[in-house]
Amino acid sequence: MGRFHRHEDGTEHEHDDHHQPQSRREDVGDHSGYQTGTERIEVLEAIFGENDRLAAANRADFDAAGVRVVNLMSSPGAGKTQLLRHTLAQLKGLLRVGVVEGDIETSLDADRLEGFGAAIALVNTGNGFGGECHLDAPMVRSALPRLPLADLDLVVIENVGNLVCPAEFAVGEHARAMVYAVTEGEEKPLKYPVMFRSVDLVVINKIDLLPYLDFDLDLFLRNLRTVNPGVATVLTSARSGVGVQQWVDWLTAQVTAAAR
Amino acid sequence: MHELSISNAIAKLVLEHADGREVASVQVRVGALRQIVPDSLAFCWTMVRRQPLLEHSQLEIEQVPGVLDCGDCGARSTLTEFILRCPACGNGLVAVISGDEFLVTSIELLSAKEESRGPLPPS
């Protein structure tokens, strides 16, 4: 494939390599024939390397504290926070749970989770590796001092509502889950495959709305399995509480699997 | 969606390797299975490079196709769309051979004696 680049005047194009490797005098980027001496240095470094190093550090801290961590992702409004309210209520007295709550500006979601006996650390996503559209490893790291990790069994990281960016950033989690609302249609796994491919479980939420929608569950599942053949699924309504127990069982299994 | 912050990460990585020398160009490899938009990344670079040592740098993006090996029929296929299923037999048990890449492969630095020159003439 050719090399895509943009010029000073805003034009851009792709063509086969005109930048010869290794130290030599050559045309750099522009086509004016302006000659400069350049030296090419091999780098071969992952652009998310810094994030991945901090994710590994987070993971080491989680393992040292004996806590299992689930990264929970979805579109905005799919029902993550409502599902977590049910989850915290059901796990109260059974598992010691912490929540890292990612939000762009407000504490509205964190406020909704108060009163269930869980430790909650809010992260506003202004200053991280990647800006505002997701949680990344440095942001999660900044929240860890506010959680009593050694006294917890499970931490759920409620990521920023977004089907694109959170999938790219490991934060040190042991497992990934996403909440998908049936109102989002059947085709999203094909349109956002990086996210759907990266998760271990999809919670298919808002099933109480199915009688009012044209949502084809079988088609959605076929699309999902096309990008992620081995993924687990549960059907829930975080509004009525139907199916939430299966999700809670999955979370509990994450903790007990680690304890074995 | 986060190409601006990715550009900042690239700039940081490049400056670590540039060792105080002026950067002429940056070569980046992007796999097709990444959600990186080359056009957007190139545009963001024109903003991020407005700093010492990067002002004249070009970002060159090499796109790598997604390649799968089928765990069932053994066929190796190059993807034309992001569907992780063997195009030959339809099996979903596939291994990704390439397409996940996202790295800075190399940088070009100006020779020390060239560093004090003026800005590049317009293209």
PDB file of N, CA and C in Angstrom, chain A residues 166-242:
ATOM      1  N   PRO A 166     -13.029   3.614  23.582  1.00  0.00           N
ATOM      2  CA  PRO A 166     -12.629   2.795  24.737  1.00  0.00           C
ATOM      3  C   PRO A 166     -12.030   1.455  24.334  1.00  0.00           C
ATOM      4  N   ALA A 167     -12.434   0.919  23.186  1.00  0.00           N
ATOM      5  CA  ALA A 167     -11.941  -0.398  22.772  1.00  0.00           C
ATOM      6  C   ALA A 167     -10.446  -0.397  22.534  1.00  0.00           C
ATOM      7  N   GLU A 168      -9.884   0.765  22.209  1.00  0.00           N
ATOM      8  CA  GLU A 168      -8.465   0.828  21.847  1.00  0.00           C
ATOM      9  C   GLU A 168      -7.553   0.869  23.072  1.00  0.00           C
ATOM     10  N   PHE A 169      -8.109   1.156  24.253  1.00  0.00           N
ATOM     11  CA  PHE A 169      -7.257   1.445  25.398  1.00  0.00           C
ATOM     12  C   PHE A 169      -7.432   0.422  26.505  1.00  0.00           C
ATOM     13  N   ALA A 170      -6.423  -0.423  26.695  1.00  0.00           N
ATOM     14  CA  ALA A 170      -6.395  -1.301  27.851  1.00  0.00           C
ATOM     15  C   ALA A 170      -6.188  -0.435  29.094  1.00  0.00           C
ATOM     16  N   VAL A 171      -6.866  -0.787  30.172  1.00  0.00           N
ATOM     17  CA  VAL A 171      -6.690  -0.027  31.416  1.00  0.00           C
ATOM     18  C   VAL A 171      -6.164  -0.911  32.538  1.00  0.00           C
ATOM     19  N   GLY A 172      -5.874  -2.181  32.227  1.00  0.00           N
ATOM     20  CA  GLY A 172      -5.388  -3.116  33.231  1.00  0.00           C
ATOM     21  C   GLY A 172      -6.444  -4.116  33.662  1.00  0.00           C
ATOM     22  N   GLU A 173      -7.578  -4.132  32.967  1.00  0.00           N
ATOM     23  CA  GLU A 173      -8.690  -4.998  33.328  1.00  0.00           C
ATOM     24  C   GLU A 173      -8.381  -6.479  33.075  1.00  0.00           C
ATOM     25  N   HIS A 174      -9.119  -7.352  33.801  1.00  0.00           N
ATOM     26  CA  HIS A 174      -9.007  -8.796  33.560  1.00  0.00           C
ATOM     27  C   HIS A 174     -10.008  -9.255  32.501  1.00  0.00           C
ATOM     28  N   ALA A 175     -11.135  -8.575  32.425  1.00  0.00           N
ATOM     29  CA  ALA A 175     -12.165  -8.968  31.450  1.00  0.00           C
ATOM     30  C   ALA A 175     -12.875  -7.703  30.961  1.00  0.00           C
ATOM     31  N   ARG A 176     -13.462  -7.837  29.775  1.00  0.00           N
ATOM     32  CA  ARG A 176     -14.208  -6.720  29.199  1.00  0.00           C
ATOM     33  C   ARG A 176     -15.644  -7.159  28.929  1.00  0.00           C
ATOM     34  N   ALA A 177     -16.558  -6.277  29.283  1.00  0.00           N
ATOM     35  CA  ALA A 177     -17.963  -6.534  28.978  1.00  0.00           C
ATOM     36  C   ALA A 177     -18.544  -5.268  28.364  1.00  0.00           C
ATOM     37  N   MET A 178     -19.595  -5.443  27.573  1.00  0.00           N
ATOM     38  CA  MET A 178     -20.296  -4.264  27.100  1.00  0.00           C
ATOM     39  C   MET A 178     -21.792  -4.431  27.252  1.00  0.00           C
ATOM     40  N   VAL A 179     -22.457  -3.306  27.421  1.00  0.00           N
ATOM     41  CA  VAL A 179     -23.915  -3.274  27.467  1.00  0.00           C
ATOM     42  C   VAL A 179     -24.396  -2.771  26.119  1.00  0.00           C
ATOM     43  N   TYR A 180     -25.320  -3.517  25.537  1.00  0.00           N
ATOM     44  CA  TYR A 180     -25.845  -3.133  24.232  1.00  0.00           C
ATOM     45  C   TYR A 180     -27.357  -3.054  24.330  1.00  0.00           C
ATOM     46  N   ALA A 181     -27.917  -1.917  23.985  1.00  0.00           N
ATOM     47  CA  ALA A 181     -29.369  -1.762  24.058  1.00  0.00           C
ATOM     48  C   ALA A 181     -30.005  -2.202  22.743  1.00  0.00           C
ATOM     49  N   VAL A 182     -31.128  -2.908  22.840  1.00  0.00           N
ATOM     50  CA  VAL A 182     -31.799  -3.396  21.624  1.00  0.00           C
ATOM     51  C   VAL A 182     -32.290  -2.240  20.752  1.00  0.00           C
ATOM     52  N   THR A 183     -32.362  -1.047  21.326  1.00  0.00           N
ATOM     53  CA  THR A 183     -32.746   0.134  20.539  1.00  0.00           C
ATOM     54  C   THR A 183     -31.645   0.574  19.585  1.00  0.00           C
ATOM     55  N   GLU A 184     -30.448  -0.031  19.695  1.00  0.00           N
ATOM     56  CA  GLU A 184     -29.322   0.393  18.850  1.00  0.00           C
ATOM     57  C   GLU A 184     -29.304  -0.302  17.494  1.00  0.00           C
ATOM     58  N   GLY A 185     -30.210  -1.244  17.287  1.00  0.00           N
ATOM     59  CA  GLY A 185     -30.278  -1.905  15.982  1.00  0.00           C
ATOM     60  C   GLY A 185     -29.365  -3.117  15.890  1.00  0.00           C
ATOM     61  N   GLU A 186     -29.487  -3.849  14.780  1.00  0.00           N
ATOM     62  CA  GLU A 186     -28.790  -5.134  14.638  1.00  0.00           C
ATOM     63  C   GLU A 186     -27.390  -4.992  14.055  1.00  0.00           C
ATOM     64  N   GLU A 187     -27.074  -3.874  13.406  1.00  0.00           N
ATOM     65  CA  GLU A 187     -25.885  -3.820  12.553  1.00  0.00           C
ATOM     66  C   GLU A 187     -24.637  -3.276  13.245  1.00  0.00           C
ATOM     67  N   LYS A 188     -24.778  -2.794  14.472  1.00  0.00           N
ATOM     68  CA  LYS A 188     -23.632  -2.126  15.108  1.00  0.00           C
ATOM     69  C   LYS A 188     -22.391  -3.006  15.245  1.00  0.00           C
ATOM     70  N   PRO A 189     -22.507  -4.326  15.484  1.00  0.00           N
ATOM     71  CA  PRO A 189     -21.267  -5.127  15.555  1.00  0.00           C
ATOM     72  C   PRO A 189     -20.446  -5.032  14.270  1.00  0.00           C
ATOM     73  N   LEU A 190     -21.116  -4.884  13.132  1.00  0.00           N
ATOM     74  CA  LEU A 190     -20.396  -4.786  11.864  1.00  0.00           C
ATOM     75  C   LEU A 190     -19.801  -3.397  11.675  1.00  0.00           C
ATOM     76  N   LYS A 191     -20.457  -2.375  12.271  1.00  0.00           N
ATOM     77  CA  LYS A 191     -19.981  -1.005  12.100  1.00  0.00           C
ATOM     78  C   LYS A 191     -18.912  -0.615  13.116  1.00  0.00           C
ATOM     79  N   TYR A 192     -18.931  -1.263  14.279  1.00  0.00           N
ATOM     80  CA  TYR A 192     -17.956  -0.963  15.332  1.00  0.00           C
ATOM     81  C   TYR A 192     -17.253  -2.245  15.773  1.00  0.00           C
ATOM     82  N   PRO A 193     -16.609  -2.939  14.827  1.00  0.00           N
ATOM     83  CA  PRO A 193     -16.097  -4.278  15.141  1.00  0.00           C
ATOM     84  C   PRO A 193     -14.986  -4.293  16.183  1.00  0.00           C
ATOM     85  N   VAL A 194     -14.213  -3.220  16.304  1.00  0.00           N
ATOM     86  CA  VAL A 194     -13.104  -3.253  17.271  1.00  0.00           C
ATOM     87  C   VAL A 194     -13.660  -3.428  18.683  1.00  0.00           C
ATOM     88  N   MET A 195     -14.700  -2.673  18.994  1.00  0.00           N
ATOM     89  CA  MET A 195     -15.328  -2.799  20.310  1.00  0.00           C
ATOM     90  C   MET A 195     -15.934  -4.194  20.493  1.00  0.00           C
ATOM     91  N   PHE A 196     -16.749  -4.631  19.549  1.00  0.00           N
ATOM     92  CA  PHE A 196     -17.457  -5.902  19.728  1.00  0.00           C
ATOM     93  C   PHE A 196     -16.490  -7.086  19.734  1.00  0.00           C
ATOM     94  N   ARG A 197     -15.391  -6.921  19.032  1.00  0.00           N
ATOM     95  CA  ARG A 197     -14.405  -7.984  18.976  1.00  0.00           C
ATOM     96  C   ARG A 197     -13.612  -8.081  20.274  1.00  0.00           C
ATOM     97  N   SER A 198     -13.540  -6.974  21.025  1.00  0.00           N
ATOM     98  CA  SER A 198     -12.631  -6.924  22.178  1.00  0.00           C
ATOM     99  C   SER A 198     -13.262  -7.443  23.462  1.00  0.00           C
ATOM    100  N   VAL A 199     -14.577  -7.727  23.472  1.00  0.00           N
ATOM    101  CA  VAL A 199     -15.236  -8.021  24.742  1.00  0.00           C
ATOM    102  C   VAL A 199     -15.434  -9.525  24.966  1.00  0.00           C
ATOM    103  N   ASP A 200     -15.526  -9.891  26.250  1.00  0.00           N
ATOM    104  CA  ASP A 200     -15.778 -11.281  26.633  1.00  0.00           C
ATOM    105  C   ASP A 200     -17.268 -11.565  26.778  1.00  0.00           C
ATOM    106  N   LEU A 201     -18.040 -10.503  27.048  1.00  0.00           N
ATOM    107  CA  LEU A 201     -19.478 -10.669  27.282  1.00  0.00           C
ATOM    108  C   LEU A 201     -20.226  -9.466  26.728  1.00  0.00           C
ATOM    109  N   VAL A 202     -21.366  -9.731  26.108  1.00  0.00           N
ATOM    110  CA  VAL A 202     -22.269  -8.640  25.723  1.00  0.00           C
ATOM    111  C   VAL A 202     -23.567  -8.798  26.501  1.00  0.00           C
ATOM    112  N   VAL A 203     -23.913  -7.772  27.283  1.00  0.00           N
ATOM    113  CA  VAL A 203     -25.189  -7.729  27.982  1.00  0.00           C
ATOM    114  C   VAL A 203     -26.182  -7.048  27.041  1.00  0.00           C
ATOM    115  N   ILE A 204     -27.154  -7.808  26.553  1.00  0.00           N
ATOM    116  CA  ILE A 204     -28.145  -7.255  25.628  1.00  0.00           C
ATOM    117  C   ILE A 204     -29.290  -6.717  26.472  1.00  0.00           C
ATOM    118  N   ASN A 205     -29.377  -5.407  26.548  1.00  0.00           N
ATOM    119  CA  ASN A 205     -30.211  -4.733  27.543  1.00  0.00           C
ATOM    120  C   ASN A 205     -31.471  -4.129  26.903  1.00  0.00           C
ATOM    121  N   LYS A 206     -32.376  -3.722  27.772  1.00  0.00           N
ATOM    122  CA  LYS A 206     -33.655  -3.097  27.387  1.00  0.00           C
ATOM    123  C   LYS A 206     -34.561  -4.087  26.653  1.00  0.00           C
ATOM    124  N   ILE A 207     -34.482  -5.368  27.021  1.00  0.00           N
ATOM    125  CA  ILE A 207     -35.302  -6.355  26.298  1.00  0.00           C
ATOM    126  C   ILE A 207     -36.790  -6.175  26.603  1.00  0.00           C
ATOM    127  N   ASP A 208     -37.113  -5.388  27.648  1.00  0.00           N
ATOM    128  CA  ASP A 208     -38.525  -5.090  27.900  1.00  0.00           C
ATOM    129  C   ASP A 208     -39.133  -4.268  26.757  1.00  0.00           C
ATOM    130  N   LEU A 209     -38.263  -3.654  25.933  1.00  0.00           N
ATOM    131  CA  LEU A 209     -38.765  -2.858  24.808  1.00  0.00           C
ATOM    132  C   LEU A 209     -38.985  -3.674  23.536  1.00  0.00           C
ATOM    133  N   LEU A 210     -38.552  -4.947  23.538  1.00  0.00           N
ATOM    134  CA  LEU A 210     -38.615  -5.744  22.299  1.00  0.00           C
ATOM    135  C   LEU A 210     -39.994  -5.766  21.633  1.00  0.00           C
ATOM    136  N   PRO A 211     -41.102  -5.841  22.402  1.00  0.00           N
ATOM    137  CA  PRO A 211     -42.417  -5.876  21.740  1.00  0.00           C
ATOM    138  C   PRO A 211     -42.717  -4.617  20.929  1.00  0.00           C
ATOM    139  N   TYR A 212     -42.001  -3.524  21.217  1.00  0.00           N
ATOM    140  CA  TYR A 212     -42.307  -2.250  20.554  1.00  0.00           C
ATOM    141  C   TYR A 212     -41.323  -1.928  19.433  1.00  0.00           C
ATOM    142  N   LEU A 213     -40.364  -2.835  19.210  1.00  0.00           N
ATOM    143  CA  LEU A 213     -39.290  -2.557  18.247  1.00  0.00           C
ATOM    144  C   LEU A 213     -39.296  -3.581  17.124  1.00  0.00           C
ATOM    145  N   ASP A 214     -38.606  -3.253  16.037  1.00  0.00           N
ATOM    146  CA  ASP A 214     -38.417  -4.213  14.942  1.00  0.00           C
ATOM    147  C   ASP A 214     -37.097  -4.966  15.097  1.00  0.00           C
ATOM    148  N   PHE A 215     -36.481  -4.841  16.270  1.00  0.00           N
ATOM    149  CA  PHE A 215     -35.165  -5.435  16.503  1.00  0.00           C
ATOM    150  C   PHE A 215     -35.204  -6.946  16.273  1.00  0.00           C
ATOM    151  N   ASP A 216     -34.298  -7.432  15.401  1.00  0.00           N
ATOM    152  CA  ASP A 216     -34.203  -8.857  15.079  1.00  0.00           C
ATOM    153  C   ASP A 216     -33.031  -9.434  15.879  1.00  0.00           C
ATOM    154  N   LEU A 217     -33.350 -10.063  17.007  1.00  0.00           N
ATOM    155  CA  LEU A 217     -32.314 -10.553  17.917  1.00  0.00           C
ATOM    156  C   LEU A 217     -31.409 -11.579  17.241  1.00  0.00           C
ATOM    157  N   ASP A 218     -31.985 -12.469  16.435  1.00  0.00           N
ATOM    158  CA  ASP A 218     -31.170 -13.487  15.766  1.00  0.00           C
ATOM    159  C   ASP A 218     -30.169 -12.849  14.807  1.00  0.00           C
ATOM    160  N   LEU A 219     -30.622 -11.830  14.090  1.00  0.00           N
ATOM    161  CA  LEU A 219     -29.719 -11.138  13.160  1.00  0.00           C
ATOM    162  C   LEU A 219     -28.604 -10.438  13.932  1.00  0.00           C
ATOM    163  N   PHE A 220     -28.970  -9.793  15.050  1.00  0.00           N
ATOM    164  CA  PHE A 220     -27.942  -9.148  15.876  1.00  0.00           C
ATOM    165  C   PHE A 220     -26.907 -10.173  16.341  1.00  0.00           C
ATOM    166  N   LEU A 221     -27.384 -11.319  16.814  1.00  0.00           N
ATOM    167  CA  LEU A 221     -26.448 -12.336  17.316  1.00  0.00           C
ATOM    168  C   LEU A 221     -25.555 -12.865  16.199  1.00  0.00           C
ATOM    169  N   ARG A 222     -26.125 -13.018  14.986  1.00  0.00           N
ATOM    170  CA  ARG A 222     -25.294 -13.447  13.851  1.00  0.00           C
ATOM    171  C   ARG A 222     -24.215 -12.406  13.549  1.00  0.00           C
ATOM    172  N   ASN A 223     -24.599 -11.133  13.558  1.00  0.00           N
ATOM    173  CA  ASN A 223     -23.622 -10.070  13.303  1.00  0.00           C
ATOM    174  C   ASN A 223     -22.549 -10.041  14.382  1.00  0.00           C
ATOM    175  N   LEU A 224     -22.993 -10.220  15.635  1.00  0.00           N
ATOM    176  CA  LEU A 224     -22.046 -10.219  16.755  1.00  0.00           C
ATOM    177  C   LEU A 224     -21.033 -11.355  16.604  1.00  0.00           C
ATOM    178  N   ARG A 225     -21.557 -12.562  16.281  1.00  0.00           N
ATOM    179  CA  ARG A 225     -20.667 -13.737  16.185  1.00  0.00           C
ATOM    180  C   ARG A 225     -19.771 -13.653  14.955  1.00  0.00           C
ATOM    181  N   THR A 226     -20.171 -12.845  13.967  1.00  0.00           N
ATOM    182  CA  THR A 226     -19.315 -12.649  12.802  1.00  0.00           C
ATOM    183  C   THR A 226     -18.010 -11.965  13.198  1.00  0.00           C
ATOM    184  N   VAL A 227     -18.092 -10.986  14.088  1.00  0.00           N
ATOM    185  CA  VAL A 227     -16.862 -10.290  14.493  1.00  0.00           C
ATOM    186  C   VAL A 227     -16.244 -10.897  15.743  1.00  0.00           C
ATOM    187  N   ASN A 228     -17.017 -11.631  16.537  1.00  0.00           N
ATOM    188  CA  ASN A 228     -16.499 -12.208  17.790  1.00  0.00           C
ATOM    189  C   ASN A 228     -17.164 -13.558  18.038  1.00  0.00           C
ATOM    190  N   PRO A 229     -16.664 -14.606  17.386  1.00  0.00           N
ATOM    191  CA  PRO A 229     -17.355 -15.908  17.403  1.00  0.00           C
ATOM    192  C   PRO A 229     -17.547 -16.497  18.801  1.00  0.00           C
ATOM    193  N   GLY A 230     -16.640 -16.234  19.723  1.00  0.00           N
ATOM    194  CA  GLY A 230     -16.714 -16.918  21.015  1.00  0.00           C
ATOM    195  C   GLY A 230     -17.375 -16.129  22.129  1.00  0.00           C
ATOM    196  N   VAL A 231     -17.969 -14.981  21.819  1.00  0.00           N
ATOM    197  CA  VAL A 231     -18.428 -14.076  22.879  1.00  0.00           C
ATOM    198  C   VAL A 231     -19.654 -14.644  23.606  1.00  0.00           C
ATOM    199  N   ALA A 232     -19.713 -14.412  24.918  1.00  0.00           N
ATOM    200  CA  ALA A 232     -20.883 -14.798  25.709  1.00  0.00           C
ATOM    201  C   ALA A 232     -21.911 -13.679  25.673  1.00  0.00           C
ATOM    202  N   THR A 233     -23.187 -14.034  25.861  1.00  0.00           N
ATOM    203  CA  THR A 233     -24.238 -13.016  25.880  1.00  0.00           C
ATOM    204  C   THR A 233     -25.216 -13.303  27.017  1.00  0.00           C
ATOM    205  N   VAL A 234     -25.798 -12.252  27.583  1.00  0.00           N
ATOM    206  CA  VAL A 234     -26.943 -12.389  28.484  1.00  0.00           C
ATOM    207  C   VAL A 234     -27.980 -11.351  28.081  1.00  0.00           C
ATOM    208  N   LEU A 235     -29.247 -11.674  28.321  1.00  0.00           N
ATOM    209  CA  LEU A 235     -30.350 -10.780  27.991  1.00  0.00           C
ATOM    210  C   LEU A 235     -30.880 -10.169  29.273  1.00  0.00           C
ATOM    211  N   THR A 236     -30.973  -8.828  29.304  1.00  0.00           N
ATOM    212  CA  THR A 236     -31.417  -8.170  30.531  1.00  0.00           C
ATOM    213  C   THR A 236     -32.390  -7.028  30.246  1.00  0.00           C
ATOM    214  N   SER A 237     -33.103  -6.659  31.271  1.00  0.00           N
ATOM    215  CA  SER A 237     -33.740  -5.351  31.328  1.00  0.00           C
ATOM    216  C   SER A 237     -33.306  -4.715  32.639  1.00  0.00           C
ATOM    217  N   ALA A 238     -32.452  -3.722  32.534  1.00  0.00           N
ATOM    218  CA  ALA A 238     -31.991  -3.047  33.754  1.00  0.00           C
ATOM    219  C   ALA A 238     -33.125  -2.218  34.351  1.00  0.00           C
ATOM    220  N   ARG A 239     -34.189  -2.033  33.603  1.00  0.00           N
ATOM    221  CA  ARG A 239     -35.349  -1.297  34.114  1.00  0.00           C
ATOM    222  C   ARG A 239     -36.164  -2.199  35.030  1.00  0.00           C
ATOM    223  N   SER A 240     -36.493  -3.413  34.548  1.00  0.00           N
ATOM    224  CA  SER A 240     -37.329  -4.308  35.352  1.00  0.00           C
ATOM    225  C   SER A 240     -36.488  -5.238  36.230  1.00  0.00           C
ATOM    226  N   GLY A 241     -35.219  -5.415  35.866  1.00  0.00           N
ATOM    227  CA  GLY A 241     -34.369  -6.329  36.614  1.00  0.00           C
ATOM    228  C   GLY A 241     -34.298  -7.729  36.023  1.00  0.00           C
ATOM    229  N   VAL A 242     -35.087  -7.981  34.964  1.00  0.00           N
ATOM    230  CA  VAL A 242     -35.065  -9.306  34.325  1.00  0.00           C
ATOM    231  C   VAL A 242     -33.674  -9.610  33.780  1.00  0.00           C
TER     232      VAL A 242
END
